[in-house]
Amino acid sequence: QKEVEQNSGPLSVPEGAIASLNCTYSDRGSQSFFWYRQYSGKSPELIMFIYSNGDKEDGRFTAQLNKASQYVSLLIRDSQPSDSATYLCAVYLLTGGGNKLTFGTGTQLKVEL
Amino acid sequence: ETGVTQTPRHLVMGMTNKKSLKCEQHLGHNAMYWYKQSAKKPLELMFVYNFKEQTENNSVPSRFSPECPNSSHLFLHLHTLQPEDSALYLCASSQDPGQGSTEAFFGQGTRLTVV
């Protein structure tokens, strides 16, 4: 089982719609969760992080975490063409040896005019 | 400017060459990572250093050799690479969880081409 799983997509949504991106993780000891956006040929940039169960909102973005189900999601409201990118879910785990930040494969999002 | 600087941005090397990638972070973080991203493949964790100590080696071939002389600098020494090693190599850093948030910040990457 992969440590962090995402649907690779592409996920296509019309401009102005809500895009919903999902991620599951395997280690129940995972402590914090991140969403990164990566444009083609560029490095990932952090969008949001969440530590506690529930929702966290930041502008058009909402992260949702359910530790019991080992599930984290990202909602993008009023999707714009500039949101078209690959979205990476990352999970942080503190192991006996130190930090470990593991990424999913990413979901490609396409926002169409 | 993300606070994490990688050099060089682009590198072309032959299979018999030896080269090094450099990463420097100015964020006061104590964990640094090397990731490999090949075309149409996910981000692959290669190495993790915490407080200058290597804590993760994700089954990486010995032709890749990391070095972390201090918490601010990370190197990836390359020798006798193969064409399939051509990829974007990304460095990242993060903070100890006891001292704040743990999100990782990435450098701009080194685009490596092995010929």
JSON list of N, CA and C in Angstrom, two decimals, chain B residues 15-64:
[
{"chain": "B", "resi": 15, "resn": "MET", "atom": "N", "xyz": [28.16, 10.33, -18.57]},
{"chain": "B", "resi": 15, "resn": "MET", "atom": "CA", "xyz": [28.04, 9.22, -17.63]},
{"chain": "B", "resi": 15, "resn": "MET", "atom": "C", "xyz": [29.32, 8.97, -16.84]},
{"chain": "B", "resi": 16, "resn": "THR", "atom": "N", "xyz": [30.45, 9.50, -17.31]},
{"chain": "B", "resi": 16, "resn": "THR", "atom": "CA", "xyz": [31.70, 9.28, -16.57]},
{"chain": "B", "resi": 16, "resn": "THR", "atom": "C", "xyz": [32.06, 10.49, -15.69]},
{"chain": "B", "resi": 17, "resn": "ASN", "atom": "N", "xyz": [31.27, 11.53, -15.76]},
{"chain": "B", "resi": 17, "resn": "ASN", "atom": "CA", "xyz": [31.58, 12.74, -14.98]},
{"chain": "B", "resi": 17, "resn": "ASN", "atom": "C", "xyz": [31.26, 12.59, -13.51]},
{"chain": "B", "resi": 18, "resn": "LYS", "atom": "N", "xyz": [31.84, 13.49, -12.72]},
{"chain": "B", "resi": 18, "resn": "LYS", "atom": "CA", "xyz": [31.48, 13.66, -11.32]},
{"chain": "B", "resi": 18, "resn": "LYS", "atom": "C", "xyz": [31.05, 15.10, -11.12]},
{"chain": "B", "resi": 19, "resn": "LYS", "atom": "N", "xyz": [29.89, 15.29, -10.55]},
{"chain": "B", "resi": 19, "resn": "LYS", "atom": "CA", "xyz": [29.40, 16.63, -10.29]},
{"chain": "B", "resi": 19, "resn": "LYS", "atom": "C", "xyz": [28.69, 16.65, -8.95]},
{"chain": "B", "resi": 20, "resn": "SER", "atom": "N", "xyz": [28.42, 17.85, -8.46]},
{"chain": "B", "resi": 20, "resn": "SER", "atom": "CA", "xyz": [27.70, 17.98, -7.20]},
{"chain": "B", "resi": 20, "resn": "SER", "atom": "C", "xyz": [26.60, 19.01, -7.33]},
{"chain": "B", "resi": 21, "resn": "LEU", "atom": "N", "xyz": [25.47, 18.72, -6.69]},
{"chain": "B", "resi": 21, "resn": "LEU", "atom": "CA", "xyz": [24.39, 19.68, -6.57]},
{"chain": "B", "resi": 21, "resn": "LEU", "atom": "C", "xyz": [24.46, 20.28, -5.18]},
{"chain": "B", "resi": 22, "resn": "LYS", "atom": "N", "xyz": [24.14, 21.56, -5.11]},
{"chain": "B", "resi": 22, "resn": "LYS", "atom": "CA", "xyz": [24.22, 22.26, -3.84]},
{"chain": "B", "resi": 22, "resn": "LYS", "atom": "C", "xyz": [22.87, 22.83, -3.45]},
{"chain": "B", "resi": 23, "resn": "CYS", "atom": "N", "xyz": [22.59, 22.78, -2.17]},
{"chain": "B", "resi": 23, "resn": "CYS", "atom": "CA", "xyz": [21.37, 23.37, -1.64]},
{"chain": "B", "resi": 23, "resn": "CYS", "atom": "C", "xyz": [21.71, 24.14, -0.37]},
{"chain": "B", "resi": 24, "resn": "GLU", "atom": "N", "xyz": [21.14, 25.33, -0.26]},
{"chain": "B", "resi": 24, "resn": "GLU", "atom": "CA", "xyz": [21.39, 26.16, 0.91]},
{"chain": "B", "resi": 24, "resn": "GLU", "atom": "C", "xyz": [20.07, 26.75, 1.38]},
{"chain": "B", "resi": 25, "resn": "GLN", "atom": "N", "xyz": [19.82, 26.66, 2.67]},
{"chain": "B", "resi": 25, "resn": "GLN", "atom": "CA", "xyz": [18.58, 27.25, 3.19]},
{"chain": "B", "resi": 25, "resn": "GLN", "atom": "C", "xyz": [18.91, 28.29, 4.24]},
{"chain": "B", "resi": 26, "resn": "HIS", "atom": "N", "xyz": [18.13, 29.39, 4.19]},
{"chain": "B", "resi": 26, "resn": "HIS", "atom": "CA", "xyz": [18.35, 30.53, 5.06]},
{"chain": "B", "resi": 26, "resn": "HIS", "atom": "C", "xyz": [17.17, 30.71, 6.01]},
{"chain": "B", "resi": 27, "resn": "LEU", "atom": "N", "xyz": [16.49, 29.60, 6.32]},
{"chain": "B", "resi": 27, "resn": "LEU", "atom": "CA", "xyz": [15.26, 29.68, 7.10]},
{"chain": "B", "resi": 27, "resn": "LEU", "atom": "C", "xyz": [15.44, 29.20, 8.54]},
{"chain": "B", "resi": 28, "resn": "GLY", "atom": "N", "xyz": [16.63, 28.78, 8.88]},
{"chain": "B", "resi": 28, "resn": "GLY", "atom": "CA", "xyz": [16.87, 28.27, 10.23]},
{"chain": "B", "resi": 28, "resn": "GLY", "atom": "C", "xyz": [16.27, 26.90, 10.48]},
{"chain": "B", "resi": 29, "resn": "HIS", "atom": "N", "xyz": [15.96, 26.18, 9.41]},
{"chain": "B", "resi": 29, "resn": "HIS", "atom": "CA", "xyz": [15.38, 24.85, 9.54]},
{"chain": "B", "resi": 29, "resn": "HIS", "atom": "C", "xyz": [16.44, 23.82, 9.91]},
{"chain": "B", "resi": 30, "resn": "ASN", "atom": "N", "xyz": [15.99, 22.70, 10.45]},
{"chain": "B", "resi": 30, "resn": "ASN", "atom": "CA", "xyz": [16.95, 21.67, 10.85]},
{"chain": "B", "resi": 30, "resn": "ASN", "atom": "C", "xyz": [16.72, 20.33, 10.15]},
{"chain": "B", "resi": 31, "resn": "ALA", "atom": "N", "xyz": [15.84, 20.29, 9.19]},
{"chain": "B", "resi": 31, "resn": "ALA", "atom": "CA", "xyz": [15.66, 19.09, 8.38]},
{"chain": "B", "resi": 31, "resn": "ALA", "atom": "C", "xyz": [15.78, 19.47, 6.91]},
{"chain": "B", "resi": 32, "resn": "MET", "atom": "N", "xyz": [16.51, 18.68, 6.17]},
{"chain": "B", "resi": 32, "resn": "MET", "atom": "CA", "xyz": [16.68, 18.95, 4.73]},
{"chain": "B", "resi": 32, "resn": "MET", "atom": "C", "xyz": [16.49, 17.66, 3.96]},
{"chain": "B", "resi": 33, "resn": "TYR", "atom": "N", "xyz": [15.95, 17.81, 2.75]},
{"chain": "B", "resi": 33, "resn": "TYR", "atom": "CA", "xyz": [15.53, 16.65, 1.96]},
{"chain": "B", "resi": 33, "resn": "TYR", "atom": "C", "xyz": [16.05, 16.79, 0.53]},
{"chain": "B", "resi": 34, "resn": "TRP", "atom": "N", "xyz": [16.32, 15.65, -0.08]},
{"chain": "B", "resi": 34, "resn": "TRP", "atom": "CA", "xyz": [16.51, 15.57, -1.53]},
{"chain": "B", "resi": 34, "resn": "TRP", "atom": "C", "xyz": [15.37, 14.74, -2.11]},
{"chain": "B", "resi": 35, "resn": "TYR", "atom": "N", "xyz": [14.73, 15.32, -3.14]},
{"chain": "B", "resi": 35, "resn": "TYR", "atom": "CA", "xyz": [13.70, 14.61, -3.87]},
{"chain": "B", "resi": 35, "resn": "TYR", "atom": "C", "xyz": [14.09, 14.54, -5.34]},
{"chain": "B", "resi": 36, "resn": "LYS", "atom": "N", "xyz": [13.63, 13.49, -5.98]},
{"chain": "B", "resi": 36, "resn": "LYS", "atom": "CA", "xyz": [13.82, 13.34, -7.42]},
{"chain": "B", "resi": 36, "resn": "LYS", "atom": "C", "xyz": [12.44, 13.35, -8.08]},
{"chain": "B", "resi": 37, "resn": "GLN", "atom": "N", "xyz": [12.32, 14.11, -9.17]},
{"chain": "B", "resi": 37, "resn": "GLN", "atom": "CA", "xyz": [11.07, 14.12, -9.91]},
{"chain": "B", "resi": 37, "resn": "GLN", "atom": "C", "xyz": [11.36, 13.87, -11.37]},
{"chain": "B", "resi": 38, "resn": "SER", "atom": "N", "xyz": [11.04, 12.68, -11.83]},
{"chain": "B", "resi": 38, "resn": "SER", "atom": "CA", "xyz": [11.20, 12.34, -13.24]},
{"chain": "B", "resi": 38, "resn": "SER", "atom": "C", "xyz": [9.94, 12.73, -14.00]},
{"chain": "B", "resi": 39, "resn": "ALA", "atom": "N", "xyz": [10.08, 12.82, -15.31]},
{"chain": "B", "resi": 39, "resn": "ALA", "atom": "CA", "xyz": [8.94, 13.21, -16.14]},
{"chain": "B", "resi": 39, "resn": "ALA", "atom": "C", "xyz": [7.78, 12.25, -15.92]},
{"chain": "B", "resi": 40, "resn": "LYS", "atom": "N", "xyz": [6.61, 12.82, -15.65]},
{"chain": "B", "resi": 40, "resn": "LYS", "atom": "CA", "xyz": [5.37, 12.08, -15.50]},
{"chain": "B", "resi": 40, "resn": "LYS", "atom": "C", "xyz": [5.42, 11.06, -14.37]},
{"chain": "B", "resi": 41, "resn": "LYS", "atom": "N", "xyz": [6.29, 11.29, -13.40]},
{"chain": "B", "resi": 41, "resn": "LYS", "atom": "CA", "xyz": [6.37, 10.41, -12.23]},
{"chain": "B", "resi": 41, "resn": "LYS", "atom": "C", "xyz": [6.22, 11.23, -10.96]},
{"chain": "B", "resi": 42, "resn": "PRO", "atom": "N", "xyz": [5.85, 10.60, -9.86]},
{"chain": "B", "resi": 42, "resn": "PRO", "atom": "CA", "xyz": [5.68, 11.36, -8.62]},
{"chain": "B", "resi": 42, "resn": "PRO", "atom": "C", "xyz": [7.00, 11.79, -8.01]},
{"chain": "B", "resi": 43, "resn": "LEU", "atom": "N", "xyz": [6.87, 12.68, -7.07]},
{"chain": "B", "resi": 43, "resn": "LEU", "atom": "CA", "xyz": [8.03, 13.14, -6.31]},
{"chain": "B", "resi": 43, "resn": "LEU", "atom": "C", "xyz": [8.55, 11.96, -5.47]},
{"chain": "B", "resi": 44, "resn": "GLU", "atom": "N", "xyz": [9.84, 11.64, -5.64]},
{"chain": "B", "resi": 44, "resn": "GLU", "atom": "CA", "xyz": [10.42, 10.52, -4.90]},
{"chain": "B", "resi": 44, "resn": "GLU", "atom": "C", "xyz": [11.39, 11.02, -3.84]},
{"chain": "B", "resi": 45, "resn": "LEU", "atom": "N", "xyz": [11.14, 10.65, -2.60]},
{"chain": "B", "resi": 45, "resn": "LEU", "atom": "CA", "xyz": [12.06, 11.03, -1.53]},
{"chain": "B", "resi": 45, "resn": "LEU", "atom": "C", "xyz": [13.34, 10.21, -1.66]},
{"chain": "B", "resi": 46, "resn": "MET", "atom": "N", "xyz": [14.49, 10.90, -1.65]},
{"chain": "B", "resi": 46, "resn": "MET", "atom": "CA", "xyz": [15.77, 10.20, -1.75]},
{"chain": "B", "resi": 46, "resn": "MET", "atom": "C", "xyz": [16.45, 10.13, -0.39]},
{"chain": "B", "resi": 47, "resn": "PHE", "atom": "N", "xyz": [16.68, 11.28, 0.20]},
{"chain": "B", "resi": 47, "resn": "PHE", "atom": "CA", "xyz": [17.42, 11.35, 1.47]},
{"chain": "B", "resi": 47, "resn": "PHE", "atom": "C", "xyz": [16.78, 12.38, 2.38]},
{"chain": "B", "resi": 48, "resn": "VAL", "atom": "N", "xyz": [16.91, 12.11, 3.69]},
{"chain": "B", "resi": 48, "resn": "VAL", "atom": "CA", "xyz": [16.48, 13.07, 4.70]},
{"chain": "B", "resi": 48, "resn": "VAL", "atom": "C", "xyz": [17.61, 13.25, 5.70]},
{"chain": "B", "resi": 49, "resn": "TYR", "atom": "N", "xyz": [17.86, 14.49, 6.04]},
{"chain": "B", "resi": 49, "resn": "TYR", "atom": "CA", "xyz": [18.81, 14.80, 7.10]},
{"chain": "B", "resi": 49, "resn": "TYR", "atom": "C", "xyz": [18.08, 15.58, 8.18]},
{"chain": "B", "resi": 50, "resn": "ASN", "atom": "N", "xyz": [18.26, 15.14, 9.42]},
{"chain": "B", "resi": 50, "resn": "ASN", "atom": "CA", "xyz": [17.75, 15.87, 10.58]},
{"chain": "B", "resi": 50, "resn": "ASN", "atom": "C", "xyz": [18.93, 16.23, 11.46]},
{"chain": "B", "resi": 51, "resn": "PHE", "atom": "N", "xyz": [19.07, 17.51, 11.73]},
{"chain": "B", "resi": 51, "resn": "PHE", "atom": "CA", "xyz": [20.19, 17.97, 12.56]},
{"chain": "B", "resi": 51, "resn": "PHE", "atom": "C", "xyz": [21.52, 17.39, 12.03]},
{"chain": "B", "resi": 52, "resn": "LYS", "atom": "N", "xyz": [21.69, 17.45, 10.74]},
{"chain": "B", "resi": 52, "resn": "LYS", "atom": "CA", "xyz": [22.90, 17.02, 10.03]},
{"chain": "B", "resi": 52, "resn": "LYS", "atom": "C", "xyz": [23.08, 15.51, 9.97]},
{"chain": "B", "resi": 53, "resn": "GLU", "atom": "N", "xyz": [22.19, 14.76, 10.58]},
{"chain": "B", "resi": 53, "resn": "GLU", "atom": "CA", "xyz": [22.33, 13.31, 10.57]},
{"chain": "B", "resi": 53, "resn": "GLU", "atom": "C", "xyz": [21.37, 12.71, 9.53]},
{"chain": "B", "resi": 54, "resn": "GLN", "atom": "N", "xyz": [21.88, 11.78, 8.74]},
{"chain": "B", "resi": 54, "resn": "GLN", "atom": "CA", "xyz": [21.02, 11.16, 7.74]},
{"chain": "B", "resi": 54, "resn": "GLN", "atom": "C", "xyz": [20.06, 10.21, 8.42]},
{"chain": "B", "resi": 55, "resn": "THR", "atom": "N", "xyz": [18.78, 10.43, 8.24]},
{"chain": "B", "resi": 55, "resn": "THR", "atom": "CA", "xyz": [17.78, 9.60, 8.88]},
{"chain": "B", "resi": 55, "resn": "THR", "atom": "C", "xyz": [16.95, 8.80, 7.89]},
{"chain": "B", "resi": 56, "resn": "GLU", "atom": "N", "xyz": [17.16, 9.02, 6.63]},
{"chain": "B", "resi": 56, "resn": "GLU", "atom": "CA", "xyz": [16.39, 8.30, 5.62]},
{"chain": "B", "resi": 56, "resn": "GLU", "atom": "C", "xyz": [17.24, 8.14, 4.37]},
{"chain": "B", "resi": 57, "resn": "ASN", "atom": "N", "xyz": [17.31, 6.93, 3.88]},
{"chain": "B", "resi": 57, "resn": "ASN", "atom": "CA", "xyz": [17.95, 6.65, 2.60]},
{"chain": "B", "resi": 57, "resn": "ASN", "atom": "C", "xyz": [16.99, 5.72, 1.89]},
{"chain": "B", "resi": 58, "resn": "ASN", "atom": "N", "xyz": [16.27, 6.26, 0.94]},
{"chain": "B", "resi": 58, "resn": "ASN", "atom": "CA", "xyz": [15.15, 5.53, 0.37]},
{"chain": "B", "resi": 58, "resn": "ASN", "atom": "C", "xyz": [15.59, 4.63, -0.77]},
{"chain": "B", "resi": 59, "resn": "SER", "atom": "N", "xyz": [16.50, 3.69, -0.45]},
{"chain": "B", "resi": 59, "resn": "SER", "atom": "CA", "xyz": [16.97, 2.72, -1.45]},
{"chain": "B", "resi": 59, "resn": "SER", "atom": "C", "xyz": [17.54, 3.40, -2.69]},
{"chain": "B", "resi": 60, "resn": "VAL", "atom": "N", "xyz": [18.34, 4.41, -2.44]},
{"chain": "B", "resi": 60, "resn": "VAL", "atom": "CA", "xyz": [18.93, 5.17, -3.55]},
{"chain": "B", "resi": 60, "resn": "VAL", "atom": "C", "xyz": [20.24, 4.52, -3.97]},
{"chain": "B", "resi": 61, "resn": "PRO", "atom": "N", "xyz": [20.49, 4.40, -5.27]},
{"chain": "B", "resi": 61, "resn": "PRO", "atom": "CA", "xyz": [21.76, 3.80, -5.72]},
{"chain": "B", "resi": 61, "resn": "PRO", "atom": "C", "xyz": [22.96, 4.58, -5.21]},
{"chain": "B", "resi": 62, "resn": "SER", "atom": "N", "xyz": [24.06, 3.86, -5.04]},
{"chain": "B", "resi": 62, "resn": "SER", "atom": "CA", "xyz": [25.25, 4.47, -4.45]},
{"chain": "B", "resi": 62, "resn": "SER", "atom": "C", "xyz": [25.91, 5.51, -5.35]},
{"chain": "B", "resi": 63, "resn": "ARG", "atom": "N", "xyz": [25.50, 5.60, -6.59]},
{"chain": "B", "resi": 63, "resn": "ARG", "atom": "CA", "xyz": [26.05, 6.65, -7.46]},
{"chain": "B", "resi": 63, "resn": "ARG", "atom": "C", "xyz": [25.55, 8.04, -7.05]},
{"chain": "B", "resi": 64, "resn": "PHE", "atom": "N", "xyz": [24.59, 8.07, -6.14]},
{"chain": "B", "resi": 64, "resn": "PHE", "atom": "CA", "xyz": [24.15, 9.32, -5.51]},
{"chain": "B", "resi": 64, "resn": "PHE", "atom": "C", "xyz": [24.66, 9.32, -4.07]}
]
